[in-house]
PDB file of C-alpha atoms in Angstrom:
ATOM      1  CA  UNK G   1       1.755 -11.461   6.013  1.00  0.00           C
ATOM      2  CA  UNK G   2       3.880  -8.853   7.806  1.00  0.00           C
ATOM      3  CA  UNK G   3       7.136 -10.063   9.361  1.00  0.00           C
ATOM      4  CA  UNK G   4       6.410  -8.036  12.502  1.00  0.00           C
ATOM      5  CA  UNK G   5       2.802  -7.405  13.608  1.00  0.00           C
ATOM      6  CA  UNK G   6       1.861  -3.724  13.491  1.00  0.00           C
ATOM      7  CA  UNK G   7       0.886  -3.842  17.172  1.00  0.00           C
ATOM      8  CA  UNK G   8       4.441  -4.842  18.126  1.00  0.00           C
ATOM      9  CA  UNK G   9       5.893  -2.128  15.880  1.00  0.00           C
ATOM     10  CA  UNK G  10       3.770   0.529  17.587  1.00  0.00           C
ATOM     11  CA  UNK G  11       4.853  -0.601  21.044  1.00  0.00           C
ATOM     12  CA  UNK G  12       8.516  -0.550  19.959  1.00  0.00           C
ATOM     13  CA  UNK G  13       8.151   2.930  18.437  1.00  0.00           C
ATOM     14  CA  UNK G  14       6.390   4.243  21.547  1.00  0.00           C
ATOM     15  CA  UNK G  15       9.148   2.880  23.794  1.00  0.00           C
ATOM     16  CA  UNK G  16      11.714   4.475  21.500  1.00  0.00           C
ATOM     17  CA  UNK G  17      10.063   7.890  21.842  1.00  0.00           C
ATOM     18  CA  UNK G  18       9.761   7.550  25.600  1.00  0.00           C
ATOM     19  CA  UNK G  19      13.467   6.693  25.795  1.00  0.00           C
ATOM     20  CA  UNK G  20      14.393   9.680  23.603  1.00  0.00           C
ATOM     21  CA  UNK G  21      12.270  12.042  25.691  1.00  0.00           C
ATOM     22  CA  UNK G  22      13.741  10.772  28.957  1.00  0.00           C
ATOM     23  CA  UNK G  23      17.319  11.103  27.712  1.00  0.00           C
ATOM     24  CA  UNK G  24      16.645  14.553  26.271  1.00  0.00           C
ATOM     25  CA  UNK G  25      15.057  15.855  29.485  1.00  0.00           C
ATOM     26  CA  UNK G  26      18.000  14.464  31.465  1.00  0.00           C
ATOM     27  CA  UNK G  27      20.499  16.583  29.486  1.00  0.00           C
ATOM     28  CA  UNK G  28      22.141  19.349  31.485  1.00  0.00           C
ATOM     29  CA  UNK G  29      21.689  22.071  28.868  1.00  0.00           C
ATOM     30  CA  UNK G  30      21.554  25.817  29.637  1.00  0.00           C
ATOM     31  CA  UNK G  31      18.546  26.205  27.304  1.00  0.00           C
ATOM     32  CA  UNK G  32      16.526  23.879  29.536  1.00  0.00           C
ATOM     33  CA  UNK G  33      16.977  26.244  32.481  1.00  0.00           C
ATOM     34  CA  UNK G  34      15.731  29.385  30.728  1.00  0.00           C
ATOM     35  CA  UNK G  35      12.187  30.612  30.161  1.00  0.00           C
ATOM     36  CA  UNK G  36      10.037  28.024  28.383  1.00  0.00           C
ATOM     37  CA  UNK G  37      12.501  25.199  28.962  1.00  0.00           C
ATOM     38  CA  UNK G  38      12.355  22.430  26.368  1.00  0.00           C
ATOM     39  CA  UNK G  39       8.952  23.654  25.208  1.00  0.00           C
ATOM     40  CA  UNK G  40      10.613  26.489  23.295  1.00  0.00           C
ATOM     41  CA  UNK G  41      11.765  24.042  20.641  1.00  0.00           C
ATOM     42  CA  UNK G  42       9.501  22.615  17.956  1.00  0.00           C
ATOM     43  CA  UNK G  43      11.603  19.440  17.952  1.00  0.00           C
ATOM     44  CA  UNK G  44      10.659  18.716  21.566  1.00  0.00           C
ATOM     45  CA  UNK G  45       7.002  19.575  20.962  1.00  0.00           C
ATOM     46  CA  UNK G  46       7.011  17.219  17.971  1.00  0.00           C
ATOM     47  CA  UNK G  47       8.541  14.429  20.063  1.00  0.00           C
ATOM     48  CA  UNK G  48       5.716  14.820  22.584  1.00  0.00           C
ATOM     49  CA  UNK G  49       3.165  14.774  19.743  1.00  0.00           C
ATOM     50  CA  UNK G  50       4.668  11.588  18.306  1.00  0.00           C
ATOM     51  CA  UNK G  51       4.810   9.898  21.715  1.00  0.00           C
ATOM     52  CA  UNK G  52       1.181  10.794  22.491  1.00  0.00           C
ATOM     53  CA  UNK G  53       0.099   9.662  19.029  1.00  0.00           C
ATOM     54  CA  UNK G  54       1.755   6.245  19.305  1.00  0.00           C
ATOM     55  CA  UNK G  55       0.508   5.855  22.880  1.00  0.00           C
ATOM     56  CA  UNK G  56      -2.986   6.406  21.471  1.00  0.00           C
ATOM     57  CA  UNK G  57      -2.295   3.809  18.766  1.00  0.00           C
ATOM     58  CA  UNK G  58      -1.242   1.257  21.394  1.00  0.00           C
ATOM     59  CA  UNK G  59      -4.311   2.080  23.496  1.00  0.00           C
ATOM     60  CA  UNK G  60      -6.526   1.455  20.464  1.00  0.00           C
ATOM     61  CA  UNK G  61      -4.805  -1.884  19.809  1.00  0.00           C
ATOM     62  CA  UNK G  62      -5.455  -2.979  23.407  1.00  0.00           C
ATOM     63  CA  UNK G  63      -9.022  -1.654  23.346  1.00  0.00           C
ATOM     64  CA  UNK G  64      -9.691  -3.494  20.073  1.00  0.00           C
ATOM     65  CA  UNK G  65      -8.724  -6.801  21.677  1.00  0.00           C
ATOM     66  CA  UNK G  66     -10.952  -6.114  24.701  1.00  0.00           C
ATOM     67  CA  UNK G  67     -13.868  -5.010  22.540  1.00  0.00           C
ATOM     68  CA  UNK G  68     -13.730  -8.164  20.441  1.00  0.00           C
ATOM     69  CA  UNK G  69     -13.749 -10.265  23.571  1.00  0.00           C
ATOM     70  CA  UNK G  70     -16.571  -8.359  25.307  1.00  0.00           C
ATOM     71  CA  UNK G  71     -18.732  -7.451  22.308  1.00  0.00           C
ATOM     72  CA  UNK G  72     -19.932  -4.361  24.180  1.00  0.00           C
ATOM     73  CA  UNK G  73     -21.634  -1.656  22.111  1.00  0.00           C
ATOM     74  CA  UNK G  74     -20.509   1.129  24.431  1.00  0.00           C
ATOM     75  CA  UNK G  75     -16.931  -0.069  24.151  1.00  0.00           C
ATOM     76  CA  UNK G  76     -17.258  -0.103  20.379  1.00  0.00           C
ATOM     77  CA  UNK G  77     -18.574   3.462  20.417  1.00  0.00           C
ATOM     78  CA  UNK G  78     -15.673   4.636  22.573  1.00  0.00           C
ATOM     79  CA  UNK G  79     -13.250   2.769  20.355  1.00  0.00           C
ATOM     80  CA  UNK G  80     -14.573   4.554  17.262  1.00  0.00           C
ATOM     81  CA  UNK G  81     -14.004   7.888  19.024  1.00  0.00           C
ATOM     82  CA  UNK G  82     -10.416   6.912  19.813  1.00  0.00           C
ATOM     83  CA  UNK G  83      -9.853   5.859  16.203  1.00  0.00           C
ATOM     84  CA  UNK G  84     -11.253   9.184  14.995  1.00  0.00           C
ATOM     85  CA  UNK G  85      -8.911  11.055  17.350  1.00  0.00           C
ATOM     86  CA  UNK G  86      -5.965   8.923  16.176  1.00  0.00           C
ATOM     87  CA  UNK G  87      -6.702   9.645  12.522  1.00  0.00           C
ATOM     88  CA  UNK G  88      -7.050  13.376  13.220  1.00  0.00           C
ATOM     89  CA  UNK G  89      -3.765  13.435  15.119  1.00  0.00           C
ATOM     90  CA  UNK G  90      -1.895  11.722  12.302  1.00  0.00           C
ATOM     91  CA  UNK G  91      -3.371  13.984   9.637  1.00  0.00           C
ATOM     92  CA  UNK G  92      -3.017  17.333  11.421  1.00  0.00           C
ATOM     93  CA  UNK G  93      -0.099  16.887  13.829  1.00  0.00           C
ATOM     94  CA  UNK G  94       1.984  13.717  13.637  1.00  0.00           C
ATOM     95  CA  UNK G  95       2.619  13.563   9.891  1.00  0.00           C
ATOM     96  CA  UNK G  96       2.924  17.224   8.809  1.00  0.00           C
ATOM     97  CA  UNK G  97       4.901  18.400  11.832  1.00  0.00           C
ATOM     98  CA  UNK G  98       7.029  15.254  11.950  1.00  0.00           C
ATOM     99  CA  UNK G  99       8.033  15.614   8.300  1.00  0.00           C
ATOM    100  CA  UNK G 100       8.424  19.381   8.750  1.00  0.00           C
ATOM    101  CA  UNK G 101      10.894  18.965  11.618  1.00  0.00           C
ATOM    102  CA  UNK G 102      13.001  16.456   9.675  1.00  0.00           C
ATOM    103  CA  UNK G 103      12.947  18.504   6.452  1.00  0.00           C
ATOM    104  CA  UNK G 104      13.681  21.935   7.934  1.00  0.00           C
ATOM    105  CA  UNK G 105      16.288  20.699  10.414  1.00  0.00           C
ATOM    106  CA  UNK G 106      18.418  18.806   7.915  1.00  0.00           C
ATOM    107  CA  UNK G 107      17.987  21.434   5.185  1.00  0.00           C
ATOM    108  CA  UNK G 108      19.311  24.188   7.454  1.00  0.00           C
ATOM    109  CA  UNK G 109      21.883  21.852   9.022  1.00  0.00           C
ATOM    110  CA  UNK G 110      23.398  20.990   5.641  1.00  0.00           C
ATOM    111  CA  UNK G 111      23.351  24.642   4.549  1.00  0.00           C
ATOM    112  CA  UNK G 112      24.869  26.034   7.757  1.00  0.00           C
ATOM    113  CA  UNK G 113      24.417  24.093  10.971  1.00  0.00           C
ATOM    114  CA  UNK G 114      25.108  27.196  13.082  1.00  0.00           C
ATOM    115  CA  UNK G 115      21.731  28.551  11.954  1.00  0.00           C
ATOM    116  CA  UNK G 116      19.788  25.745  13.623  1.00  0.00           C
ATOM    117  CA  UNK G 117      22.064  23.413  15.595  1.00  0.00           C
ATOM    118  CA  UNK G 118      25.337  25.078  16.688  1.00  0.00           C
ATOM    119  CA  UNK G 119      28.350  22.801  17.019  1.00  0.00           C
ATOM    120  CA  UNK G 120      28.394  23.617  20.730  1.00  0.00           C
ATOM    121  CA  UNK G 121      25.380  21.319  21.138  1.00  0.00           C
ATOM    122  CA  UNK G 122      27.533  18.316  20.241  1.00  0.00           C
ATOM    123  CA  UNK G 123      28.948  18.638  23.767  1.00  0.00           C
ATOM    124  CA  UNK G 124      25.493  18.018  25.214  1.00  0.00           C
ATOM    125  CA  UNK G 125      23.568  15.916  22.695  1.00  0.00           C
ATOM    126  CA  UNK G 126      25.032  12.606  21.429  1.00  0.00           C
ATOM    127  CA  UNK G 127      24.656  11.765  17.747  1.00  0.00           C
ATOM    128  CA  UNK G 128      22.239   8.903  18.352  1.00  0.00           C
ATOM    129  CA  UNK G 129      19.920  11.224  20.280  1.00  0.00           C
ATOM    130  CA  UNK G 130      20.145  13.881  17.569  1.00  0.00           C
ATOM    131  CA  UNK G 131      19.041  11.322  14.969  1.00  0.00           C
ATOM    132  CA  UNK G 132      16.326  10.080  17.314  1.00  0.00           C
ATOM    133  CA  UNK G 133      14.909  13.607  17.443  1.00  0.00           C
ATOM    134  CA  UNK G 134      15.469  14.674  13.840  1.00  0.00           C
ATOM    135  CA  UNK G 135      15.711  11.564  11.635  1.00  0.00           C
ATOM    136  CA  UNK G 136      13.803   8.500  12.806  1.00  0.00           C
ATOM    137  CA  UNK G 137      10.578  10.499  13.139  1.00  0.00           C
ATOM    138  CA  UNK G 138      10.069  10.216   9.380  1.00  0.00           C
ATOM    139  CA  UNK G 139      10.411   6.427   8.941  1.00  0.00           C
ATOM    140  CA  UNK G 140       8.353   5.821  12.096  1.00  0.00           C
ATOM    141  CA  UNK G 141       5.391   7.836  10.833  1.00  0.00           C
ATOM    142  CA  UNK G 142       5.673   6.286   7.356  1.00  0.00           C
ATOM    143  CA  UNK G 143       5.556   2.820   8.949  1.00  0.00           C
ATOM    144  CA  UNK G 144       2.370   3.747  10.795  1.00  0.00           C
ATOM    145  CA  UNK G 145       0.781   5.150   7.660  1.00  0.00           C
ATOM    146  CA  UNK G 146       1.754   2.045   5.701  1.00  0.00           C
ATOM    147  CA  UNK G 147       0.430  -0.452   8.238  1.00  0.00           C
ATOM    148  CA  UNK G 148      -2.846   1.260   9.171  1.00  0.00           C
ATOM    149  CA  UNK G 149      -5.444   3.045   7.088  1.00  0.00           C
ATOM    150  CA  UNK G 150      -6.306   6.515   8.397  1.00  0.00           C
ATOM    151  CA  UNK G 151      -9.244   8.713   7.484  1.00  0.00           C
ATOM    152  CA  UNK G 152      -8.320  12.323   6.767  1.00  0.00           C
ATOM    153  CA  UNK G 153     -10.647  15.237   7.577  1.00  0.00           C
ATOM    154  CA  UNK G 154     -11.789  17.539   4.792  1.00  0.00           C
ATOM    155  CA  UNK G 155      -8.796  19.308   3.287  1.00  0.00           C
ATOM    156  CA  UNK G 156      -9.826  22.801   4.326  1.00  0.00           C
ATOM    157  CA  UNK G 157     -10.587  21.773   7.905  1.00  0.00           C
ATOM    158  CA  UNK G 158      -7.275  19.937   8.105  1.00  0.00           C
ATOM    159  CA  UNK G 159      -5.303  22.850   6.661  1.00  0.00           C
ATOM    160  CA  UNK G 160      -7.044  25.274   9.030  1.00  0.00           C
ATOM    161  CA  UNK G 161      -6.083  23.133  12.022  1.00  0.00           C
ATOM    162  CA  UNK G 162      -2.469  22.847  10.822  1.00  0.00           C
ATOM    163  CA  UNK G 163      -2.240  26.619  10.284  1.00  0.00           C
ATOM    164  CA  UNK G 164      -3.710  27.333  13.724  1.00  0.00           C
ATOM    165  CA  UNK G 165      -1.157  25.091  15.398  1.00  0.00           C
ATOM    166  CA  UNK G 166       1.681  26.548  13.346  1.00  0.00           C
ATOM    167  CA  UNK G 167       0.581  30.115  14.086  1.00  0.00           C
ATOM    168  CA  UNK G 168       0.365  29.249  17.757  1.00  0.00           C
ATOM    169  CA  UNK G 169       3.997  28.131  17.744  1.00  0.00           C
ATOM    170  CA  UNK G 170       5.106  31.264  15.871  1.00  0.00           C
ATOM    171  CA  UNK G 171       3.360  33.473  18.441  1.00  0.00           C
ATOM    172  CA  UNK G 172       4.947  31.417  21.213  1.00  0.00           C
ATOM    173  CA  UNK G 173       8.376  32.024  19.633  1.00  0.00           C
ATOM    174  CA  UNK G 174       7.752  35.779  19.571  1.00  0.00           C
ATOM    175  CA  UNK G 175       6.539  35.691  23.168  1.00  0.00           C
ATOM    176  CA  UNK G 176       9.718  33.925  24.311  1.00  0.00           C
ATOM    177  CA  UNK G 177      11.726  36.625  22.549  1.00  0.00           C
ATOM    178  CA  UNK G 178       9.600  39.327  24.189  1.00  0.00           C
ATOM    179  CA  UNK G 179      10.281  37.873  27.649  1.00  0.00           C
ATOM    180  CA  UNK G 180      13.937  36.888  27.276  1.00  0.00           C
ATOM    181  CA  UNK G 181      15.232  39.134  24.490  1.00  0.00           C
ATOM    182  CA  UNK G 182      16.606  36.012  22.793  1.00  0.00           C
ATOM    183  CA  UNK G 183      15.339  34.131  19.755  1.00  0.00           C
ATOM    184  CA  UNK G 184      14.801  30.400  20.064  1.00  0.00           C
ATOM    185  CA  UNK G 185      16.852  29.636  16.938  1.00  0.00           C
ATOM    186  CA  UNK G 186      20.106  31.355  15.885  1.00  0.00           C
ATOM    187  CA  UNK G 187      18.821  31.961  12.347  1.00  0.00           C
ATOM    188  CA  UNK G 188      16.186  34.350  13.709  1.00  0.00           C
ATOM    189  CA  UNK G 189      18.929  36.507  15.224  1.00  0.00           C
ATOM    190  CA  UNK G 190      20.608  36.985  11.844  1.00  0.00           C
ATOM    191  CA  UNK G 191      17.682  38.253   9.790  1.00  0.00           C
ATOM    192  CA  UNK G 192      15.606  41.435   9.864  1.00  0.00           C
ATOM    193  CA  UNK G 193      11.993  41.766  10.984  1.00  0.00           C
ATOM    194  CA  UNK G 194      10.873  41.553   7.363  1.00  0.00           C
ATOM    195  CA  UNK G 195      13.135  38.557   6.882  1.00  0.00           C
ATOM    196  CA  UNK G 196      11.538  36.814   9.857  1.00  0.00           C
ATOM    197  CA  UNK G 197       8.068  37.512   8.472  1.00  0.00           C
ATOM    198  CA  UNK G 198       9.032  36.030   5.101  1.00  0.00           C
ATOM    199  CA  UNK G 199      10.836  33.128   6.799  1.00  0.00           C
ATOM    200  CA  UNK G 200       7.782  32.167   8.854  1.00  0.00           C
ATOM    201  CA  UNK G 201       5.478  32.665   5.849  1.00  0.00           C
ATOM    202  CA  UNK G 202       7.527  30.286   3.713  1.00  0.00           C
ATOM    203  CA  UNK G 203       7.707  27.695   6.487  1.00  0.00           C
ATOM    204  CA  UNK G 204       3.941  27.927   7.007  1.00  0.00           C
ATOM    205  CA  UNK G 205       3.421  27.269   3.305  1.00  0.00           C
ATOM    206  CA  UNK G 206       5.806  24.303   3.487  1.00  0.00           C
ATOM    207  CA  UNK G 207       3.848  22.934   6.452  1.00  0.00           C
ATOM    208  CA  UNK G 208       0.617  23.110   4.440  1.00  0.00           C
ATOM    209  CA  UNK G 209       2.334  21.319   1.556  1.00  0.00           C
ATOM    210  CA  UNK G 210       3.327  18.509   3.919  1.00  0.00           C
ATOM    211  CA  UNK G 211      -0.263  18.194   5.111  1.00  0.00           C
ATOM    212  CA  UNK G 212      -1.495  17.772   1.527  1.00  0.00           C
ATOM    213  CA  UNK G 213       1.404  15.394   0.830  1.00  0.00           C
ATOM    214  CA  UNK G 214       0.320  13.227   3.759  1.00  0.00           C
ATOM    215  CA  UNK G 215      -3.247  13.166   2.477  1.00  0.00           C
ATOM    216  CA  UNK G 216      -2.082  12.176  -1.015  1.00  0.00           C
ATOM    217  CA  UNK G 217       0.293   9.529   0.330  1.00  0.00           C
ATOM    218  CA  UNK G 218      -2.397   7.998   2.538  1.00  0.00           C
ATOM    219  CA  UNK G 219      -4.768   7.881  -0.427  1.00  0.00           C
ATOM    220  CA  UNK G 220      -2.081   6.380  -2.680  1.00  0.00           C
ATOM    221  CA  UNK G 221      -1.231   3.636  -0.188  1.00  0.00           C
ATOM    222  CA  UNK G 222      -4.797   2.588   0.598  1.00  0.00           C
ATOM    223  CA  UNK G 223      -7.119   3.722  -2.175  1.00  0.00           C
ATOM    224  CA  UNK G 224      -5.149   2.952  -5.340  1.00  0.00           C
ATOM    225  CA  UNK G 225      -4.845  -0.838  -4.817  1.00  0.00           C
ATOM    226  CA  UNK G 226      -8.559  -0.947  -4.088  1.00  0.00           C
ATOM    227  CA  UNK G 227      -9.343   1.094  -7.196  1.00  0.00           C
ATOM    228  CA  UNK G 228      -7.149  -1.159  -9.330  1.00  0.00           C
ATOM    229  CA  UNK G 229      -8.862  -4.209  -7.935  1.00  0.00           C
ATOM    230  CA  UNK G 230     -12.296  -2.826  -8.725  1.00  0.00           C
ATOM    231  CA  UNK G 231     -11.264  -1.993 -12.279  1.00  0.00           C
ATOM    232  CA  UNK G 232      -9.914  -5.485 -12.774  1.00  0.00           C
ATOM    233  CA  UNK G 233     -13.116  -7.144 -11.659  1.00  0.00           C
TER     234      UNK G 233
END
């Protein structure tokens, strides 16, 4: 039996994300006042995705309790729709983009932090908030995957959705540059047009790898014990 019920964990994680978002939006940063505001940054978009995802998880937990009490078929049908949406969000958005943000941020940060997170930002963003945006996302989503079984869409449909979202963000980045003349991330200022094309291509491939990794991990956590049990019977 789990030490902490999964429902309580989801509420705690949701409150954590809401706190992080509120503190981040309250920061008096020049980047927040320019075109696109916080929505220029994939980190902020990912935080919103994670908050919406866990809010949906909490809503499903509450709805499950109400459905059991009411035994209403319409409520059960609506609940199944919510569960389907939750599973899709985890597979296509929450897991791949959450892991992507953590992986790319800390990889570039350790190589040369000025490429992704200039030291100047330490004057605006406290360390705990930085880790809340770029570190805890990974353990939070792993906890959710470990405590709840999720159904993945077909691999090609899932990859297509991930690529569409990723391409949308890339186009948004180029649009911000078109309007402001500035790139969202310092690393994009230091490389050529060809370099940016290759950079985005590699990151898109990495994003697809993380989608497949999430699918494999979900299957390993939930299907393997069941398979082993069947074989042992």
